Steps between C-alpha positions, in 0.01 A plus 500: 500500500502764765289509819462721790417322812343759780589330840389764703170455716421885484693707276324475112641664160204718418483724208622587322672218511878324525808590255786237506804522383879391420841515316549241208842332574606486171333666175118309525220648363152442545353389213116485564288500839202341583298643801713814558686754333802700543469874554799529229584355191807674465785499243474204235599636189748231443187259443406615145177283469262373762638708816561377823193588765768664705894524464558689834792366721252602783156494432200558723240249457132623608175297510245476231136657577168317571333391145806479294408226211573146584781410277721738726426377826633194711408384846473761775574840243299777392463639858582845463794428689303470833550176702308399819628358829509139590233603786244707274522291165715216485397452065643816472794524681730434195559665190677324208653583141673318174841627347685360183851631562766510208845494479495331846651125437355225512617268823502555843873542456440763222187696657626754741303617805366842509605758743410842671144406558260763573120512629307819518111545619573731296679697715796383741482279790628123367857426537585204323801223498713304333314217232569173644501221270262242658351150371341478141154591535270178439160537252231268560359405178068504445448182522736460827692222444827696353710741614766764290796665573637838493785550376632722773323654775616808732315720823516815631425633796371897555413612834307812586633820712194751621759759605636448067175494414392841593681770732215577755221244591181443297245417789375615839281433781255670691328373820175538675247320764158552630635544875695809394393832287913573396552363158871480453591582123791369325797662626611833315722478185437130534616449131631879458386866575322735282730759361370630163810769521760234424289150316214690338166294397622243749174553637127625412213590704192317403280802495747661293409640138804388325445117644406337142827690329741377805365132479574578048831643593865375402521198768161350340681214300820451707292393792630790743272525764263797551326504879285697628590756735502376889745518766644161474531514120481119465319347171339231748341510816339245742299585737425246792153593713449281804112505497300306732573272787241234602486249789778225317549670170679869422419624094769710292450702219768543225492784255759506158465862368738593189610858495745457127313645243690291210480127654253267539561221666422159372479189672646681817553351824538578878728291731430585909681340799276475825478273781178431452437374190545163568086541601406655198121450476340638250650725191233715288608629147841412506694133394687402793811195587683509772940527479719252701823687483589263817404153386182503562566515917398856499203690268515857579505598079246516271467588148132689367460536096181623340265299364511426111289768299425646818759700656818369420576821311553781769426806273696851447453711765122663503169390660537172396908447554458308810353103638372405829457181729422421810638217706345338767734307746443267806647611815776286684456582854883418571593754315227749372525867657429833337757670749837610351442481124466158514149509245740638290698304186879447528605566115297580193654449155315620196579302151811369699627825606531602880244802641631754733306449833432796769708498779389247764493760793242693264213199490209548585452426861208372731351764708599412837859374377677842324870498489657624826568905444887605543513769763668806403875576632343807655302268752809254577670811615266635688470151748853550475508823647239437750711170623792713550333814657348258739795312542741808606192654738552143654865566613410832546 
């Protein structure tokens, strides 16, 4: 038995889906599966009758989809390969699968541990360890009262790299507020520049006739991304609108608009860093539960879902490729201020992945506080001038 625990609070497997896999120490084969598959069955012509499901020394193992009959599935399978976080969907935050391995021996002395694991979403990312042989797993039985033993029971441990992951970043930000008419855009070639001379198709404008046959093209079933033509060129971006400010309360409005054609997102999330939301009054359209990276002595994160059947899938990009909310948030009067970006959030993550923010010295600013204006060289050397003309008349 084979499960995959997902023990991060906001970083999901979405579709279309996980692909484990390893290299057999010895000669194993797989001889049947029960709530996956392998990708491969590979070379077993030495098995005249009844062939092995798989006789790879390094097969991929993929999920099962929703609907597959019953007398393949087990526990926590037939997924799709997607698994939830512990924050979003705790049921789900495991997927499991049954192998009968041959020619494998039959002790914990005999049984050899696997090695070279690998774990792709589909693409890269995971970077995974050693197996560690741990205790024997322990099965309750139904009625409770009696436990089994595995025979042998090993973990391993994959972490997660954004910059192995993907080359450029996947998200951005854009700001906003009612006390200022600038909107600050995400910053240009946030996640890449246009250049149709050197990466044609990268991009497509939405007005544009071909837009159906792009979206059809090659990089349909391999998942490449196709966005929309802007100047940040991200898939993702968030847009944060300070709205309205009343006598103890301030509102926010958050906007999710998806700009890849080929992608939608399901069961997304958005995690946000700001003082404030340790006040958090009242959230409209949106699930909400607040992070304690710090032990619970500071909450300045939060993590927003859509709501089931709702919006939890952000559709491709188009008129509807995009979810709102609105947060409405009690002011602190130790530490509330709308000068110096402070309305502002820290961080914003998309499905786990970091946003490139605008500049801080480019927020938007209050009327009667703009950032101080450098004075030119020219006018430095002018007062120069004029100290030392009047300086020389002196002794004159």
């Amino acid at each position: 038995m084979v499960t995959i625990y997902n023990y991060q609070q906001f970083r999901h497997i979405s579709a279309p889906g996980w692909q484990l896999g390893w290299t057999w120490a010895k000669k194993e084969v797989i001889w049947s599966m029960v709530g996956a598959q392998t990708t491969e069955q590979g070379d077993c012509s030495k098995f005249k009758t009844n062939p092995p499901h798989c006789c790879k020394r390094d097969p991929t193992v993929i999920d099962l989809l929703p609907g597959t009959p019953y007398k393949d599935q087990v526990a926590n399978c037939c997924k799709g390969g997607v698994i939830s976080t512990f924050n979003q969907d705790p049921a789900n935050a495991a997927s499991s699968f049954q192998i009968s391995v041959g020619l494998a021996g039959t002790t914990n002395k005999t049984v050899k541990v696997p090695k070279n694991f690998t774990l792709k979403t589909p693409g890269p990312g995971y970077t995974c360890g050693r197996a560690t042989v741990v205790r024997p797993t322990k099965f309750l039985m139904g009625d409770g009262r009696r436990t089994t033993q595995a025979l042998m029971t090993w973990n391993v441990t994959c972490t997660y790299s954004q910059f192995l992951a993907q080359k450029t970043p996947t998200c951005c930000v854009a700001l906003s507020s009612f006390y200022n008419n600038t909107i600050v855009g995400c910053p240009t070639c946030s996640c890449g520049c246009q250049n149709n001379n050197t990466h044609p198709g990268s991009c497509v404008n939405p007005n544009s006739p071909y837009l159906q046959s792009a979206i059809d093209g090659p990089g349909k079933y391999t998942g490449q991304p196709l966005v929309q033509c802007t100047s940040h060129m991200c898939p993702v971006k968030v847009h944060w609108h300070v709205k309205l400010n009343y006598k103890d309360y301030w509102r926010v409005k958050v906007t999710i608009t998806n700009f890849n054609y080929r992608m939608n997102y399901t069961d997304w999330n958005l995690v946000v860093q700001h003082p404030n939301f340790n006040n958090i009054t009242k959230l409209f359209s949106f699930n909400y539960k607040p992070l304690s990276p710090y032990g619970g002595r500071i909450n300045d994160s939060a993590m927003f879902w859509g709501m089931k059947f709702y919006n939890d899938l952000l559709n491709q990009a188009g008129p509807f490729g995009n979810a709102q909310t609105e947060i409405l948030l009690q002011k602190d009067p130790e530490t509330f201020t709308f000068e110096k970006g402070w309305a502002f959030p820290r961080r914003v993550y998309f499905n786990g992945d970091n946003c490139v923010m605008p500049p801080p010295d480019a927020y938007p600013w209050l009327p009667n506080a703009s950032p101080p204006m450098k004075q030119p060289w020219t006018l430095k050397l002018l007062v120069f001038w004029t100290a030392l003309a009047t300086l020389l008349a002196y002794y004159a």
